Short mmCIF file of C-alpha atoms in Angstrom, two decimals:
data_model
loop_
_atom_site.label_atom_id
_atom_site.label_comp_id
_atom_site.label_asym_id
_atom_site.label_seq_id
_atom_site.Cartn_x
_atom_site.Cartn_y
_atom_site.Cartn_z
CA MET A 1 -9.42 -41.10 22.99
CA PRO A 2 -6.79 -40.68 25.72
CA PRO A 3 -6.19 -37.03 26.69
CA GLU A 4 -2.52 -37.25 25.76
CA THR A 5 -3.41 -38.42 22.23
CA LEU A 6 -5.87 -35.56 21.84
CA ALA A 7 -3.26 -33.08 23.06
CA ALA A 8 -0.69 -34.44 20.59
CA LEU A 9 -3.14 -34.17 17.69
CA ILE A 10 -4.19 -30.58 18.25
CA ALA A 11 -0.61 -29.56 19.06
CA ALA A 12 0.23 -30.31 15.42
CA ILE A 13 -2.35 -27.80 14.17
CA PRO A 14 -0.72 -24.39 13.52
CA MET A 15 -3.83 -22.28 14.16
CA PRO A 16 -5.52 -21.78 17.55
CA VAL A 17 -7.71 -24.80 18.43
CA ILE A 18 -9.83 -25.67 21.45
CA VAL A 19 -11.83 -28.83 22.18
CA ILE A 20 -15.08 -28.58 24.13
CA GLY A 21 -16.59 -31.73 25.65
CA ARG A 22 -20.24 -32.72 25.94
CA ASP A 23 -20.26 -31.22 29.42
CA ALA A 24 -19.69 -27.80 27.75
CA ARG A 25 -16.27 -27.45 29.38
CA ILE A 26 -13.02 -26.91 27.53
CA ALA A 27 -11.14 -30.20 27.40
CA ALA A 28 -7.96 -29.19 25.57
CA THR A 29 -6.19 -26.33 23.79
CA ASN A 30 -3.02 -26.00 21.75
CA THR A 31 -0.19 -23.47 22.12
CA PRO A 32 -1.54 -20.94 19.55
CA ALA A 33 -4.87 -20.92 21.44
CA GLY A 34 -3.01 -20.16 24.66
CA ALA A 35 -1.32 -17.22 22.93
CA LEU A 36 -4.66 -15.98 21.57
CA PHE A 37 -6.59 -16.10 24.83
CA GLY A 38 -3.67 -15.36 27.14
CA THR A 39 -5.00 -17.46 30.00
CA PRO A 40 -5.43 -21.19 30.75
CA LEU A 41 -8.80 -22.41 29.44
CA GLU A 42 -8.83 -26.13 30.29
CA GLY A 43 -11.65 -27.05 32.63
CA ARG A 44 -13.53 -23.77 32.22
CA HIS A 45 -17.09 -23.59 30.95
CA HIS A 46 -16.94 -22.36 27.37
CA ILE A 47 -19.49 -19.59 28.02
CA SER A 48 -17.30 -17.93 30.65
CA ALA A 49 -14.18 -18.33 28.49
CA LEU A 50 -15.41 -17.23 25.07
CA ARG A 51 -18.37 -14.92 25.75
CA GLN A 52 -19.03 -13.57 22.27
CA PRO A 53 -22.67 -14.40 21.35
CA ALA A 54 -22.11 -15.37 17.71
CA LEU A 55 -19.43 -17.90 18.66
CA LEU A 56 -21.50 -19.26 21.57
CA ASP A 57 -24.44 -19.82 19.21
CA ALA A 58 -22.20 -21.73 16.80
CA ILE A 59 -20.83 -23.90 19.63
CA GLU A 60 -24.35 -24.61 20.86
CA ALA A 61 -25.32 -25.75 17.36
CA GLY A 62 -22.43 -28.21 17.46
CA LEU A 63 -23.03 -29.49 20.99
CA GLU A 64 -26.82 -29.71 20.92
CA ARG A 65 -27.58 -30.57 17.29
CA GLY A 66 -24.28 -31.95 15.96
CA GLU A 67 -24.12 -29.24 13.30
CA ALA A 68 -20.99 -27.67 11.84
CA ALA A 69 -21.06 -23.89 12.08
CA GLU A 70 -18.96 -20.76 11.63
CA ALA A 71 -18.81 -17.44 13.44
CA GLU A 72 -16.70 -14.29 13.55
CA TYR A 73 -14.53 -13.86 16.62
CA LEU A 74 -12.89 -10.52 17.46
CA ALA A 75 -9.77 -10.28 19.59
CA THR A 76 -7.01 -7.82 20.42
CA VAL A 77 -3.61 -9.31 19.66
CA ALA A 78 -0.49 -7.23 20.35
CA ARG A 79 -2.70 -4.13 20.65
CA ARG A 80 -4.16 -4.77 17.23
CA GLU A 81 -7.78 -5.56 16.46
CA THR A 82 -7.81 -8.99 14.84
CA THR A 83 -10.69 -10.84 13.20
CA TYR A 84 -10.89 -14.63 13.27
CA ARG A 85 -13.17 -17.01 11.44
CA ALA A 86 -14.12 -19.59 14.08
CA ARG A 87 -15.14 -22.97 12.67
CA VAL A 88 -17.04 -25.39 14.91
CA ALA A 89 -16.81 -29.08 13.94
CA PRO A 90 -18.70 -31.80 15.87
CA LEU A 91 -16.60 -34.66 17.28
CA ALA A 92 -17.98 -38.17 17.64
CA ALA A 93 -14.94 -40.38 18.22
CA GLU A 94 -14.85 -43.19 20.76
CA GLY A 95 -14.30 -41.67 24.17
CA LEU A 96 -14.53 -38.15 22.79
CA GLU A 97 -17.76 -36.29 22.11
CA GLY A 98 -18.10 -32.56 21.75
CA VAL A 99 -16.81 -29.99 19.28
CA LEU A 100 -13.49 -28.79 17.95
CA VAL A 101 -13.24 -25.02 17.43
CA SER A 102 -10.49 -23.64 15.17
CA PHE A 103 -9.65 -19.97 14.73
CA GLU A 104 -8.36 -18.65 11.38
CA ASP A 105 -6.96 -15.11 11.25
CA VAL A 106 -8.82 -13.44 8.38
CA THR A 107 -7.67 -9.89 9.15
CA PRO A 108 -5.31 -9.65 6.12
CA MET A 109 -8.10 -10.91 3.86
CA GLN A 110 -10.55 -8.35 5.25
CA GLU A 111 -7.98 -5.58 4.91
CA ALA A 112 -7.39 -6.57 1.28
CA VAL A 113 -11.13 -6.48 0.59
CA GLN A 114 -11.40 -3.06 2.24
CA MET A 115 -8.42 -1.77 0.25
CA ARG A 116 -10.09 -2.94 -2.96
CA ARG A 117 -13.34 -1.20 -1.98
CA ASP A 118 -11.47 2.00 -1.11
CA PHE A 119 -9.54 1.82 -4.36
CA ILE A 120 -12.69 1.44 -6.45
CA ALA A 121 -14.37 4.27 -4.54
CA ASN A 122 -11.34 6.54 -5.04
CA VAL A 123 -11.07 5.77 -8.76
CA SER A 124 -14.79 6.41 -9.18
CA HIS A 125 -14.48 9.74 -7.38
CA GLU A 126 -11.41 10.81 -9.35
CA LEU A 127 -13.11 10.02 -12.68
CA ARG A 128 -16.54 11.35 -11.75
CA THR A 129 -15.32 14.91 -11.12
CA PRO A 130 -13.84 15.59 -14.59
CA LEU A 131 -16.61 13.58 -16.28
CA THR A 132 -19.24 15.72 -14.57
CA ALA A 133 -17.41 18.85 -15.70
CA LEU A 134 -17.20 17.58 -19.29
CA MET A 135 -20.88 16.70 -19.39
CA GLY A 136 -21.79 20.12 -18.02
CA PHE A 137 -19.72 21.96 -20.62
CA ILE A 138 -21.07 19.78 -23.45
CA GLU A 139 -24.60 20.62 -22.35
CA THR A 140 -23.73 24.33 -22.24
CA LEU A 141 -22.09 24.22 -25.68
CA GLN A 142 -25.19 22.56 -27.07
CA GLY A 143 -27.32 25.32 -25.59
CA SER A 144 -26.60 28.89 -24.58
CA ALA A 145 -22.93 28.97 -25.64
CA ARG A 146 -23.49 27.49 -29.08
CA ASP A 147 -23.21 30.85 -30.84
CA ASP A 148 -20.70 32.48 -28.46
CA PRO A 149 -17.16 32.03 -29.87
CA ASP A 150 -15.43 33.35 -26.73
CA ALA A 151 -17.38 31.07 -24.39
CA ARG A 152 -16.89 28.13 -26.74
CA ALA A 153 -13.11 28.63 -26.83
CA ARG A 154 -12.95 28.99 -23.05
CA PHE A 155 -15.06 25.88 -22.43
CA LEU A 156 -13.11 23.80 -24.94
CA GLU A 157 -9.88 24.74 -23.18
CA ILE A 158 -11.30 23.60 -19.83
CA MET A 159 -12.63 20.40 -21.43
CA GLU A 160 -9.18 19.68 -22.83
CA HIS A 161 -7.72 20.13 -19.34
CA GLU A 162 -10.28 17.75 -17.76
CA ALA A 163 -9.81 15.16 -20.51
CA GLY A 164 -6.04 15.35 -19.96
CA ARG A 165 -6.59 14.80 -16.26
CA MET A 166 -8.60 11.64 -16.95
CA ASN A 167 -5.97 10.46 -19.41
CA ARG A 168 -3.21 10.89 -16.81
CA LEU A 169 -5.27 9.01 -14.24
CA VAL A 170 -5.92 6.08 -16.59
CA ARG A 171 -2.24 6.04 -17.59
CA ASP A 172 -1.12 5.91 -13.95
CA LEU A 173 -3.71 3.25 -13.09
CA LEU A 174 -2.42 1.05 -15.91
CA SER A 175 1.16 1.70 -14.81
CA LEU A 176 0.35 0.79 -11.19
CA SER A 177 -1.42 -2.38 -12.30
CA ARG A 178 1.55 -3.42 -14.43
CA VAL A 179 4.07 -2.76 -11.67
CA GLU A 180 1.98 -4.69 -9.12
CA SER A 181 1.63 -7.66 -11.48
CA GLU A 182 5.43 -7.81 -11.84
CA ALA A 183 6.16 -7.34 -8.13
CA ARG A 184 7.55 -10.87 -7.64
CA MET A 185 9.68 -10.79 -10.79
CA ARG A 186 12.92 -9.13 -9.77
CA PRO A 187 14.59 -7.47 -12.78
CA THR A 188 18.06 -8.75 -13.60
CA ALA A 189 19.21 -6.72 -16.63
CA PRO A 190 22.23 -4.48 -15.93
CA VAL A 191 21.21 -0.80 -15.90
CA ASP A 192 23.53 2.17 -15.53
CA LEU A 193 21.58 4.26 -13.03
CA ALA A 194 23.76 7.32 -13.68
CA GLN A 195 22.78 7.30 -17.36
CA VAL A 196 19.11 7.00 -16.40
CA VAL A 197 19.34 9.95 -14.01
CA GLU A 198 21.32 12.09 -16.50
CA SER A 199 18.67 11.42 -19.16
CA VAL A 200 15.84 12.39 -16.80
CA VAL A 201 17.60 15.57 -15.65
CA ARG A 202 18.23 16.57 -19.27
CA MET A 203 14.57 15.91 -20.12
CA MET A 204 13.30 17.85 -17.08
CA ARG A 205 15.56 20.88 -17.47
CA PRO A 206 13.10 22.87 -19.67
CA ALA A 207 10.34 22.34 -17.07
CA ALA A 208 12.71 23.49 -14.33
CA GLU A 209 13.64 26.62 -16.29
CA ALA A 210 9.97 27.39 -16.92
CA ALA A 211 9.32 27.11 -13.17
CA GLU A 212 12.43 29.22 -12.43
CA VAL A 213 13.95 26.32 -10.50
CA THR A 214 17.65 25.45 -10.62
CA LEU A 215 18.10 21.73 -11.32
CA ARG A 216 21.46 20.23 -10.32
CA PHE A 217 22.81 16.69 -10.69
CA GLU A 218 25.79 15.60 -8.61
CA GLN A 219 27.47 12.22 -8.94
CA ALA A 220 30.36 10.72 -7.02
CA GLY A 221 33.10 10.06 -9.56
CA GLY A 222 35.12 6.93 -10.10
CA VAL A 223 32.52 4.43 -8.89
CA GLY A 224 30.32 1.89 -10.61
CA THR A 225 26.69 2.91 -11.07
CA THR A 226 25.25 -0.30 -12.50
CA ILE A 227 22.39 -2.10 -10.77
CA PRO A 228 20.16 -5.03 -11.79
CA GLY A 229 16.99 -3.34 -12.94
CA ASP A 230 14.27 -2.42 -15.39
CA ALA A 231 15.46 0.69 -17.24
CA ASP A 232 11.97 1.92 -18.15
CA GLN A 233 10.67 1.62 -14.60
CA LEU A 234 13.76 3.25 -13.13
CA GLU A 235 13.35 6.16 -15.53
CA GLN A 236 9.69 6.38 -14.50
CA VAL A 237 10.44 6.58 -10.78
CA VAL A 238 13.27 9.11 -11.20
CA SER A 239 11.10 11.24 -13.51
CA ASN A 240 8.28 11.20 -10.98
CA LEU A 241 10.49 12.33 -8.11
CA VAL A 242 12.26 15.06 -10.09
CA GLU A 243 8.99 16.32 -11.57
CA ASN A 244 7.41 16.49 -8.11
CA ALA A 245 10.43 18.33 -6.74
CA ILE A 246 10.18 20.91 -9.52
CA LYS A 247 6.42 21.34 -9.05
CA TYR A 248 6.53 21.70 -5.29
CA GLY A 249 10.06 23.11 -4.91
CA GLY A 250 8.99 26.72 -5.13
CA GLN A 251 9.83 29.43 -7.64
CA GLY A 252 13.47 30.49 -7.47
CA GLY A 253 14.44 27.40 -5.49
CA GLU A 254 16.85 24.59 -6.21
CA VAL A 255 16.33 20.88 -6.82
CA ARG A 256 19.37 18.71 -6.13
CA VAL A 257 19.72 15.20 -7.52
CA GLN A 258 22.59 13.17 -6.07
CA LEU A 259 23.83 9.68 -6.86
CA GLU A 260 26.34 8.15 -4.49
CA PRO A 261 27.64 4.69 -3.55
CA MET A 262 27.16 3.07 -0.15
CA PRO A 263 29.79 0.43 0.72
CA ARG A 264 27.15 -1.28 2.85
CA ASP A 265 23.49 -0.46 3.33
CA PRO A 266 22.45 -1.67 6.82
CA VAL A 267 18.94 -2.58 5.67
CA LEU A 268 19.82 -4.10 2.30
CA ARG A 269 22.85 -5.78 3.93
CA GLY A 270 25.22 -5.14 1.09
CA PRO A 271 26.67 -2.50 -1.23
CA ALA A 272 24.10 -0.11 -2.65
CA LEU A 273 23.56 3.02 -4.72
CA ARG A 274 21.68 5.88 -3.10
CA LEU A 275 19.72 8.35 -5.21
CA ILE A 276 18.64 11.54 -3.42
CA VAL A 277 16.13 14.06 -4.78
CA GLU A 278 15.89 17.15 -2.59
CA ASP A 279 13.95 20.40 -2.97
CA GLU A 280 13.63 23.68 -1.09
CA GLY A 281 9.85 23.87 -1.13
CA GLU A 282 7.29 24.32 1.61
CA GLY A 283 7.92 20.86 2.99
CA ILE A 284 5.41 18.45 4.48
CA ASP A 285 4.20 18.02 8.02
CA PRO A 286 5.87 14.77 9.24
CA ILE A 287 2.44 13.47 10.27
CA HIS A 288 1.67 12.89 6.57
CA ILE A 289 4.89 11.06 5.67
CA PRO A 290 3.81 7.47 6.57
CA ARG A 291 0.82 7.78 4.21
CA LEU A 292 2.44 9.54 1.24
CA THR A 293 2.88 6.28 -0.72
CA GLU A 294 -0.77 5.27 -0.31
CA ARG A 295 -2.88 5.37 -3.44
CA PHE A 296 -4.68 8.70 -3.88
CA TYR A 297 -3.30 10.15 -0.66
CA ARG A 298 -2.68 13.88 -1.05
CA VAL A 299 -1.50 16.41 1.51
CA ASP A 300 -3.27 19.20 -0.40
CA ASN A 301 -5.97 17.86 -2.73
CA HIS A 302 -6.65 21.14 -4.52
CA ARG A 303 -3.01 22.02 -5.15
CA SER A 304 -2.11 18.51 -6.28
CA ARG A 305 -4.93 18.42 -8.83
CA ALA A 306 -4.14 21.96 -10.00
CA LEU A 307 -0.57 20.85 -10.74
CA GLY A 308 -1.77 17.78 -12.65
CA GLY A 309 -1.18 15.17 -9.94
CA THR A 310 -3.18 11.95 -9.86
CA GLY A 311 -2.29 10.89 -6.32
CA LEU A 312 -0.66 7.71 -7.64
CA GLY A 313 2.91 8.82 -8.38
CA LEU A 314 4.53 7.89 -5.07
CA ALA A 315 2.51 4.66 -4.87
CA ILE A 316 3.93 3.66 -8.25
CA ALA A 317 7.42 4.73 -7.16
CA LYS A 318 7.20 2.62 -4.01
CA HIS A 319 6.16 -0.49 -5.98
CA ILE A 320 8.98 0.02 -8.48
CA VAL A 321 11.56 0.40 -5.70
CA ASN A 322 10.18 -2.69 -3.95
CA ARG A 323 10.35 -4.69 -7.17
CA HIS A 324 14.04 -3.78 -7.39
CA ARG A 325 14.44 -5.00 -3.78
CA GLY A 326 15.36 -1.47 -2.75
CA ARG A 327 13.95 0.90 -0.18
CA MET A 328 12.55 4.42 -0.11
CA ARG A 329 12.92 7.01 2.62
CA ILE A 330 11.02 10.32 2.77
CA GLU A 331 12.21 13.13 5.04
CA SER A 332 10.49 16.49 5.34
CA GLU A 333 9.50 19.23 7.71
CA LYS A 334 7.08 22.09 7.26
CA GLY A 335 8.99 24.99 5.73
CA ALA A 336 12.22 23.02 5.27
CA GLY A 337 11.82 21.24 1.93
CA THR A 338 11.58 17.53 1.15
CA ARG A 339 14.27 14.90 0.66
CA ILE A 340 13.52 11.49 -0.86
CA SER A 341 16.21 8.80 -0.87
CA LEU A 342 16.09 5.63 -2.95
CA HIS A 343 18.49 2.80 -2.07
CA PHE A 344 19.12 0.08 -4.67
CA PRO A 345 21.29 -3.03 -4.29
CA ALA A 346 24.41 -2.57 -6.41
CA SER A 347 25.55 -5.13 -8.96
CA ALA A 348 28.00 -7.66 -7.59
#
């Protein structure tokens, strides 16, 4: 096969590809391979160019025994560790003998697998703690506390608390699963966001009064507040943010909920409605902000659990906002409260 024909063929392949001849030297590469390796490879011996033992063994199997093989190849691309699945395929065309090596980026797949493992481990941990407590109290009630009314009442109260914690976790897990499954289905029903927020504020006012927190809702008058959305999910995300602000806002503080129009959102590239939920609590160290919407991420594990948090609320909120093609912004500083802004595309 003429070299120019070979070059034209591998140039059409979108992933990095190199061809190694029977003389063990690299005969051709395509543009993605040049970007991956960052240096010209043609004419070099493959051992000096590739170096990683697993890949060299796979290439040797192709060159010496005509066997197809696979190997993992690790590279740093744009300062990011990237994992490739290298596939070695023997070539036996007229005028061309050797192997073709293709490199498939499997980093996203590996990250997804790791996320699934972490998720399962986190769920198991979150469920195991209250289950262990329940089993311990049941054992105690069957034994030494059987005839002690005071101990029995105290243990049953704790068991009710732990069972409620598991119930909230299962509820949030189901909610997260449902939101994720609908991620690609953008809601289109018209929803008056002001009515949703007013309903949530009215519902949350008793909790705010019990926590000695002043809850205020401010809305810019004379503007439309309708967006394409899912009313139930919008109520869920607003409830989550307001509830968190009340919980963490601090006794005697104030929680402000504001709804205002934006003639043009620079990120959404069009008119939008901005919902702001702001508290006067202890605030959060900015180092935590990028991870706050991760599943089960908590700044203070003990406090979050004590207040009934599952560690999934902001993850659910983020997915709901994304489904509505909106965006979320979290701003906070230690000792200066927290401000969360949701931006939703406005109805045309």
